[in-house]
CSV table of C-alpha atoms in Angstrom, one decimal:
chain,number,residue,atom,x,y,z
A,300,MET,CA,-10.6,30.4,-2.2
A,301,THR,CA,-14.0,30.0,-0.9
A,302,PRO,CA,-15.1,26.5,1.0
A,303,GLU,CA,-17.7,25.7,-2.1
A,304,THR,CA,-14.1,26.4,-4.1
A,305,ASP,CA,-12.3,24.2,-2.4
A,306,ALA,CA,-15.1,21.6,-2.3
A,307,ALA,CA,-15.4,21.3,-5.9
A,308,ALA,CA,-11.7,21.3,-6.6
A,309,GLU,CA,-11.5,18.2,-3.5
A,310,ALA,CA,-14.2,16.7,-6.1
A,311,GLU,CA,-12.5,17.2,-9.3
A,312,HIS,CA,-9.4,14.2,-7.6
A,313,VAL,CA,-11.8,11.7,-7.8
A,314,LEU,CA,-13.6,11.3,-11.0
A,315,LEU,CA,-16.9,9.1,-11.2
A,316,ALA,CA,-18.6,8.0,-13.9
A,317,ILE,CA,-20.9,5.6,-14.9
A,318,GLN,CA,-21.0,4.1,-18.6
A,319,GLY,CA,-23.2,0.4,-19.5
A,320,ARG,CA,-22.6,-1.5,-16.8
A,321,THR,CA,-19.1,-0.1,-14.8
A,322,ALA,CA,-18.8,2.6,-12.5
A,323,HIS,CA,-15.2,3.9,-12.9
A,324,LEU,CA,-13.3,6.0,-10.3
A,325,THR,CA,-10.3,8.1,-11.0
A,326,LEU,CA,-8.0,9.1,-9.1
A,327,ASN,CA,-7.4,12.6,-10.4
A,328,ARG,CA,-4.5,14.0,-8.9
A,329,PRO,CA,-1.5,13.6,-11.7
A,330,ARG,CA,1.0,16.1,-11.1
A,331,ALA,CA,1.0,14.2,-7.4
A,332,LEU,CA,0.5,11.0,-8.5
A,333,ASN,CA,-2.6,10.6,-7.6
A,334,ALA,CA,-1.3,10.9,-4.1
A,335,LEU,CA,-4.5,10.2,-1.7
A,336,THR,CA,-6.0,12.8,0.9
A,337,ARG,CA,-9.1,12.0,3.1
A,338,ALA,CA,-11.0,13.8,0.6
A,339,MET,CA,-10.7,11.8,-1.7
A,340,VAL,CA,-10.5,8.7,0.2
A,341,ARG,CA,-14.5,10.0,1.2
A,342,ARG,CA,-15.2,10.3,-2.2
A,343,ILE,CA,-14.5,6.7,-2.8
A,344,ASP,CA,-16.3,5.7,-0.3
A,345,GLU,CA,-19.5,7.8,-0.8
A,346,ALA,CA,-19.4,6.0,-4.3
A,347,LEU,CA,-19.3,2.6,-3.3
A,348,THR,CA,-22.2,3.6,-0.8
A,349,GLU,CA,-24.2,4.4,-4.1
A,350,TRP,CA,-23.4,1.8,-6.4
A,351,GLU,CA,-23.3,-1.4,-3.8
A,352,HIS,CA,-26.9,-1.4,-4.1
A,353,ASP,CA,-27.4,-0.3,-8.0
A,354,PRO,CA,-28.5,-3.2,-9.6
A,355,ALA,CA,-27.7,-1.4,-13.0
A,356,ILE,CA,-23.8,-1.0,-12.1
A,357,GLU,CA,-22.2,-4.9,-12.3
A,358,THR,CA,-18.7,-3.9,-12.1
A,359,VAL,CA,-16.0,-1.3,-10.4
A,360,VAL,CA,-13.4,0.5,-12.3
A,361,LEU,CA,-10.8,1.8,-10.4
A,362,THR,CA,-7.9,3.6,-12.7
A,363,GLY,CA,-5.4,6.3,-12.3
A,364,ALA,CA,-5.0,9.8,-14.4
A,365,GLY,CA,-1.6,10.5,-16.2
A,366,GLU,CA,1.0,8.2,-17.6
A,367,ARG,CA,2.8,7.8,-14.3
A,368,GLY,CA,0.5,5.1,-12.3
A,369,LEU,CA,-2.4,4.5,-10.0
A,370,CYS,CA,-1.6,5.7,-6.8
A,371,ALA,CA,2.1,7.0,-5.3
A,372,GLY,CA,0.5,7.1,-1.9
A,373,GLY,CA,-0.7,9.1,0.9
A,374,ASP,CA,-0.2,12.5,0.6
A,375,ILE,CA,3.2,12.6,3.1
A,376,ARG,CA,3.7,16.6,2.8
A,377,ALA,CA,1.0,17.0,4.8
A,378,ILE,CA,1.4,13.6,7.5
A,379,HIS,CA,5.6,15.7,7.7
A,380,ASP,CA,3.5,18.7,8.7
A,381,ASP,CA,0.9,17.3,11.5
A,382,ALA,CA,3.2,15.4,12.7
A,383,ARG,CA,5.8,18.5,13.4
A,384,SER,CA,2.7,20.3,14.9
A,385,GLY,CA,1.4,17.4,16.9
A,386,GLY,CA,-1.7,17.5,15.0
A,387,THR,CA,-5.0,14.9,14.8
A,388,ALA,CA,-5.6,14.4,11.0
A,389,SER,CA,-3.4,12.3,9.9
A,390,ALA,CA,-4.8,10.1,12.7
A,391,ASP,CA,-8.4,10.8,11.0
A,392,PHE,CA,-7.1,10.4,7.5
A,393,TRP,CA,-5.4,6.8,8.5
A,394,ARG,CA,-8.7,5.5,10.2
A,395,ASP,CA,-11.1,6.7,7.4
A,396,GLU,CA,-8.4,5.7,5.0
A,397,TYR,CA,-8.1,2.2,7.2
A,398,ARG,CA,-12.0,1.4,6.9
A,399,LEU,CA,-12.3,2.1,2.7
A,400,ASN,CA,-9.3,-0.7,2.9
A,401,ALA,CA,-11.6,-3.0,4.9
A,402,ARG,CA,-14.3,-2.2,3.0
A,403,ILE,CA,-12.9,-2.5,-0.7
A,404,ALA,CA,-12.1,-6.0,0.7
A,405,ARG,CA,-15.8,-6.9,1.1
A,406,TRP,CA,-17.1,-5.5,-2.0
A,407,SER,CA,-19.4,-8.1,-3.2
A,408,LYS,CA,-19.3,-7.0,-7.0
A,409,PRO,CA,-16.0,-7.1,-9.2
A,410,TYR,CA,-14.1,-4.3,-8.2
A,411,VAL,CA,-11.1,-4.0,-10.9
A,412,ALA,CA,-8.2,-2.0,-9.9
A,413,VAL,CA,-5.9,-1.8,-13.0
A,414,MET,CA,-2.7,-1.4,-11.3
A,415,ASP,CA,-0.6,0.4,-14.1
A,416,GLY,CA,2.9,1.9,-13.3
A,417,ILE,CA,3.5,3.1,-9.9
A,418,VAL,CA,1.4,1.7,-7.1
A,419,MET,CA,2.9,2.5,-3.4
A,420,GLY,CA,1.7,2.9,-0.2
A,421,GLY,CA,-1.8,4.2,0.0
A,422,GLY,CA,-2.7,3.1,-3.8
A,423,VAL,CA,-1.7,-0.5,-2.8
A,424,GLY,CA,-4.5,0.0,0.7
A,425,ILE,CA,-7.2,0.3,-2.7
A,426,SER,CA,-6.6,-2.0,-5.0
A,427,ALA,CA,-4.7,-5.1,-3.3
A,428,HIS,CA,-8.2,-4.9,-1.3
A,429,GLY,CA,-9.9,-5.7,-4.8
A,430,ASN,CA,-11.3,-8.5,-6.5
A,431,VAL,CA,-9.9,-8.2,-10.1
A,432,ARG,CA,-6.3,-7.0,-9.2
A,433,ILE,CA,-4.5,-6.4,-12.8
A,434,VAL,CA,-0.7,-5.4,-12.9
A,435,THR,CA,0.8,-4.7,-16.2
A,436,GLU,CA,4.6,-4.4,-18.2
A,437,ARG,CA,4.5,-0.9,-16.6
A,438,SER,CA,3.4,-2.3,-12.7
A,439,ARG,CA,5.7,-1.4,-10.1
A,440,VAL,CA,4.6,-1.9,-6.7
A,441,ALA,CA,5.8,-1.4,-3.3
A,442,MET,CA,5.2,-1.1,0.5
A,443,PRO,CA,8.6,1.2,0.8
A,444,GLU,CA,7.3,3.2,4.2
A,445,THR,CA,10.7,2.3,6.0
A,446,GLY,CA,12.5,4.3,4.2
A,447,ILE,CA,10.8,7.6,5.3
A,448,GLY,CA,10.6,6.1,9.3
A,449,PHE,CA,6.9,4.3,9.2
A,450,VAL,CA,5.4,1.4,9.5
A,451,PRO,CA,3.6,-0.4,6.3
A,452,ASP,CA,0.0,-0.2,6.5
A,453,VAL,CA,-2.8,0.1,4.8
A,454,GLY,CA,-3.4,-3.8,5.0
A,455,GLY,CA,-0.1,-4.2,3.5
A,456,THR,CA,0.4,-5.9,6.6
A,457,TYR,CA,-1.6,-8.4,6.2
A,458,LEU,CA,-0.7,-8.9,2.3
A,459,LEU,CA,2.7,-9.2,2.8
A,460,SER,CA,2.8,-11.5,5.4
A,461,ARG,CA,0.4,-14.0,3.3
A,462,ALA,CA,3.2,-14.0,0.6
A,463,PRO,CA,5.3,-17.4,-0.2
A,464,GLY,CA,7.6,-18.3,2.5
A,465,GLU,CA,9.8,-14.9,3.5
A,466,LEU,CA,8.8,-13.2,0.1
A,467,GLY,CA,6.4,-10.8,2.1
A,468,THR,CA,9.1,-9.8,4.9
A,469,HIS,CA,11.7,-9.1,1.9
A,470,LEU,CA,9.2,-6.5,0.5
A,471,ALA,CA,8.2,-4.8,3.6
A,472,LEU,CA,11.7,-4.6,5.1
A,473,THR,CA,13.4,-3.5,2.0
A,474,GLY,CA,10.5,-1.2,0.7
A,475,THR,CA,11.6,-3.1,-3.0
A,476,PRO,CA,9.3,-2.4,-5.9
A,477,VAL,CA,7.6,-5.4,-7.7
A,478,GLY,CA,7.3,-5.5,-11.3
A,479,ALA,CA,4.0,-7.7,-11.9
A,480,ALA,CA,5.1,-11.4,-12.0
A,481,ASP,CA,6.3,-10.6,-8.4
A,482,ALA,CA,3.4,-9.1,-7.6
A,483,LEU,CA,1.3,-12.4,-8.4
A,484,LEU,CA,3.9,-14.6,-6.9
A,485,CYS,CA,3.7,-12.5,-4.3
A,486,GLY,CA,-0.2,-12.2,-4.1
A,487,LEU,CA,-0.2,-8.6,-4.4
A,488,ALA,CA,-2.7,-9.2,-7.8
A,489,ASP,CA,-4.2,-11.2,-9.7
A,490,HIS,CA,-4.2,-10.8,-13.3
A,491,TYR,CA,-1.5,-9.7,-16.2
A,492,VAL,CA,-2.8,-7.3,-19.0
A,493,PRO,CA,-0.6,-6.0,-21.3
A,494,SER,CA,-1.1,-1.8,-20.8
A,495,THR,CA,-2.3,-1.6,-25.0
A,496,GLN,CA,-4.9,-3.9,-24.0
A,497,LEU,CA,-6.2,-1.6,-21.2
A,498,PRO,CA,-8.4,1.2,-23.6
A,499,LEU,CA,-9.9,-2.5,-25.1
A,500,LEU,CA,-11.0,-4.4,-21.8
A,501,LEU,CA,-12.2,-1.5,-20.1
A,502,ALA,CA,-14.6,-0.8,-23.3
A,503,GLU,CA,-15.6,-4.3,-23.2
A,504,LEU,CA,-16.4,-3.9,-19.6
A,505,MET,CA,-19.3,-1.6,-20.7
A,506,SER,CA,-21.4,-4.2,-22.1
A,507,SER,CA,-19.9,-7.5,-21.0
A,508,PRO,CA,-19.4,-9.2,-17.3
A,509,VAL,CA,-15.7,-9.3,-15.9
A,510,ARG,CA,-15.7,-13.2,-16.0
A,511,GLU,CA,-15.9,-12.8,-19.8
A,512,ALA,CA,-14.3,-9.3,-21.0
A,513,LEU,CA,-10.9,-10.3,-18.4
A,514,PRO,CA,-10.1,-13.6,-20.5
A,515,ARG,CA,-10.3,-12.1,-23.7
A,516,HIS,CA,-7.1,-10.2,-22.1
A,517,THR,CA,-5.3,-12.7,-20.5
A,518,HIS,CA,-3.2,-15.0,-22.6
A,519,GLN,CA,-0.2,-13.4,-22.4
A,520,PRO,CA,2.6,-14.0,-19.5
A,521,PRO,CA,4.2,-10.6,-18.0
A,522,PRO,CA,8.0,-9.7,-18.1
A,523,PRO,CA,10.2,-12.7,-15.7
A,524,GLY,CA,9.9,-11.1,-12.8
A,525,GLU,CA,13.0,-11.6,-10.1
A,526,LEU,CA,11.3,-13.1,-6.9
A,527,ALA,CA,11.6,-16.5,-7.4
A,528,ALA,CA,15.3,-17.2,-8.3
A,529,TYR,CA,15.9,-15.1,-4.8
A,530,ARG,CA,13.7,-17.5,-3.0
A,531,GLU,CA,16.3,-19.6,-1.4
A,532,TRP,CA,17.9,-17.3,0.0
A,533,ILE,CA,15.5,-14.6,1.3
A,534,ASP,CA,13.5,-17.6,2.8
A,535,ASP,CA,16.1,-18.6,4.6
A,536,CYS,CA,17.5,-15.4,5.7
A,537,TYR,CA,14.6,-14.1,6.4
A,538,ALA,CA,13.5,-16.5,8.7
A,539,ALA,CA,16.0,-15.1,11.6
A,540,GLU,CA,14.1,-13.8,14.7
A,541,THR,CA,15.6,-10.1,14.6
A,542,VAL,CA,16.5,-8.0,12.2
A,543,GLU,CA,20.0,-7.5,13.1
A,544,GLU,CA,20.5,-11.8,12.4
A,545,ILE,CA,18.7,-10.9,8.9
A,546,VAL,CA,21.7,-9.0,7.8
A,547,ASP,CA,24.0,-11.2,9.1
A,548,SER,CA,22.4,-13.9,7.8
A,549,LEU,CA,22.4,-12.0,3.7
A,550,LEU,CA,26.2,-10.8,4.2
A,551,ALA,CA,26.6,-14.3,5.1
A,552,THR,CA,25.4,-15.8,1.7
A,553,GLY,CA,28.0,-14.8,-0.3
A,554,ILE,CA,25.5,-13.9,-3.3
A,555,GLN,CA,25.4,-10.3,-4.3
A,556,GLU,CA,22.0,-9.6,-4.2
A,557,ALA,CA,21.8,-10.9,-0.8
A,558,LYS,CA,24.9,-8.9,0.1
A,559,GLU,CA,23.0,-6.0,-1.4
A,560,THR,CA,20.1,-6.1,0.3
A,561,ALA,CA,21.7,-6.3,3.7
A,562,GLU,CA,23.2,-2.7,2.4
A,563,THR,CA,19.9,-1.7,1.5
A,564,LEU,CA,18.1,-2.7,4.6
A,565,LEU,CA,21.3,-0.5,6.8
A,566,THR,CA,19.6,2.5,4.9
A,567,LYS,CA,16.3,1.9,6.8
A,568,SER,CA,15.2,3.6,10.0
A,569,PRO,CA,16.3,0.6,12.2
A,570,THR,CA,13.0,1.7,14.5
A,571,SER,CA,10.5,1.7,11.3
A,572,LEU,CA,13.2,-1.6,10.6
A,573,LYS,CA,12.3,-3.6,14.4
A,574,VAL,CA,8.3,-2.5,14.5
A,575,THR,CA,7.9,-3.7,11.0
A,576,LEU,CA,9.5,-7.1,11.7
A,577,LYS,CA,7.2,-7.7,14.6
A,578,ALA,CA,3.8,-6.0,12.9
A,579,MET,CA,4.6,-8.6,9.7
A,580,ARG,CA,5.1,-11.9,12.8
A,581,ARG,CA,1.8,-11.0,15.0
A,582,ALA,CA,-0.2,-10.5,11.3
A,583,ARG,CA,0.8,-13.8,10.4
A,584,GLU,CA,-1.3,-14.9,13.6
A,585,LEU,CA,-4.0,-12.5,13.2
A,586,ALA,CA,-7.0,-14.2,11.6
A,587,THR,CA,-9.0,-10.9,9.2
A,588,LEU,CA,-7.7,-8.2,7.7
A,589,GLU,CA,-10.1,-5.6,10.0
A,590,GLU,CA,-7.6,-7.2,12.7
A,591,VAL,CA,-4.6,-6.4,11.2
A,592,LEU,CA,-5.5,-2.6,10.2
A,593,THR,CA,-6.4,-2.4,13.9
A,594,GLN,CA,-2.9,-3.1,14.7
A,595,GLU,CA,-1.6,-1.1,12.0
A,596,TYR,CA,-3.3,2.3,13.0
A,597,ARG,CA,-1.8,1.8,16.7
A,598,ILE,CA,0.8,1.6,14.9
A,599,SER,CA,0.4,4.0,12.7
A,600,CYS,CA,-0.4,6.5,15.1
A,601,ALA,CA,2.5,6.0,17.5
A,602,ALA,CA,4.5,6.8,14.3
A,603,LEU,CA,3.1,10.8,14.4
A,604,THR,CA,5.0,10.7,17.5
A,605,SER,CA,8.9,9.4,15.9
A,606,PRO,CA,11.4,10.9,14.9
A,607,ASP,CA,12.0,8.9,12.3
A,608,LEU,CA,8.8,10.0,10.7
A,609,VAL,CA,9.1,13.4,10.2
A,610,GLU,CA,12.5,13.4,9.7
A,611,GLY,CA,12.5,10.2,6.9
A,612,ILE,CA,10.4,12.4,5.2
A,613,ARG,CA,12.6,15.5,5.4
A,614,ALA,CA,15.3,13.6,3.5
A,615,GLN,CA,13.5,11.8,0.9
A,616,VAL,CA,10.4,14.4,0.2
A,617,ILE,CA,10.9,17.9,2.0
A,618,ASP,CA,14.8,18.5,0.8
A,619,LYS,CA,15.3,15.1,-1.0
A,620,ASP,CA,18.9,15.2,1.1
A,621,ARG,CA,18.8,11.0,1.1
A,622,LYS,CA,20.7,11.5,4.2
A,623,PRO,CA,18.0,11.1,7.3
A,624,ARG,CA,19.5,10.9,10.7
A,625,TRP,CA,17.7,8.2,12.5
A,626,SER,CA,17.1,8.7,16.0
A,627,PRO,CA,18.8,6.0,16.8
A,628,GLY,CA,20.8,5.3,14.1
A,629,THR,CA,21.9,2.2,14.7
A,630,LEU,CA,19.8,-1.5,14.9
A,631,GLY,CA,21.9,-2.1,18.6
A,632,GLU,CA,20.7,1.0,19.6
A,633,VAL,CA,16.5,0.1,19.3
A,634,GLU,CA,15.3,-0.9,22.4
A,635,ASP,CA,12.3,-3.5,23.2
A,636,GLY,CA,10.3,-1.0,25.3
A,637,VAL,CA,10.8,1.2,22.1
A,638,VAL,CA,9.3,-1.0,19.9
A,639,GLU,CA,6.8,-2.6,22.1
A,640,ARG,CA,5.9,1.3,23.0
A,641,PHE,CA,4.4,0.9,19.1
A,642,PHE,CA,1.3,-1.6,19.3
A,643,GLY,CA,0.3,0.0,22.9
A,644,THR,CA,-3.3,0.7,23.0
A,645,GLY,CA,-2.9,3.6,25.8
A,646,ARG,CA,-3.0,7.0,23.6
A,647,GLY,CA,-6.9,6.9,22.9
A,648,GLN,CA,-6.7,6.2,19.5
A,649,GLU,CA,-8.5,2.8,17.6
A,650,LEU,CA,-9.9,2.2,14.6
A,651,GLY,CA,-13.2,0.6,15.5
A,652,PHE,CA,-15.1,-0.9,12.2
A,653,PRO,CA,-18.8,-0.1,11.9
A,654,SER,CA,-21.0,-3.1,11.6
A,655,VAL,CA,-21.6,-4.6,8.8
A,656,ASP,CA,-25.1,-5.3,6.8
């Protein structure tokens, strides 16, 4: 395959179209559940640059091809291979991706993210920072990184640290997917639209502003969620200072759902859990998304040299035995110095943001 053929194939992974007032971004890798590559991130960024000051374009709409969802995240097989080889491709990808996340959050025009179906990891980053975020009865939104030896990124710790009470801490540590009602409760989405209404809504946006078209499709309530009923024990247990204390508190409640949550936590990477809790607590104190993304970038680059990232992806995606051998294997074995290393700046990897006009 020639470089020209490669470039053409990569261009087809993000389809661009202008219909009336609306510019459409369609993630188009349905067999990979629209997993993001660096080329896709760059194509989205270039399109936003072109459309930002185009007076004919009033709205940008983001959707995913296929029936399964918007986007399952980044290409973690590629991250696995890069981490094993000691390469820099993942760090380069994350730099572009996190800058795009910040750009979407600053976008001045309506950026309508259709969070239908599976929306995980990097899929959250290109949707939940938008200013018009739509979920449906099929939405399953998650930051599942602790299950692969990684830590929530793409501004996920910014979003989740600002969820009510300790709901975001619960989602960050467990990686639990949530439906429409819980995504709305946690501030990951703004509007519920039944999936059957999406084609009509998108058609109306070609000729009508979002403020006029959207209210015609948001009258129905979403299916009931779960988190509101669990709020009391979640807020109480996750207020503990350490992951060990959180697990102990969950087990001590006598509540079945809390016990199952503790058991879930104990299947995750112990190092990732401790780094994630520290990242979440620090994210609450950081004022801007850019500051949090800078922290996440340092953590992500450090994770590339952690054995748990390669092992987690191996167990969940490569071999699919679902039996990761974490190192260290227990929470008690994770030393404070190991956790602190993820927040350091000594690896020569800094995110940095281009100046904003």
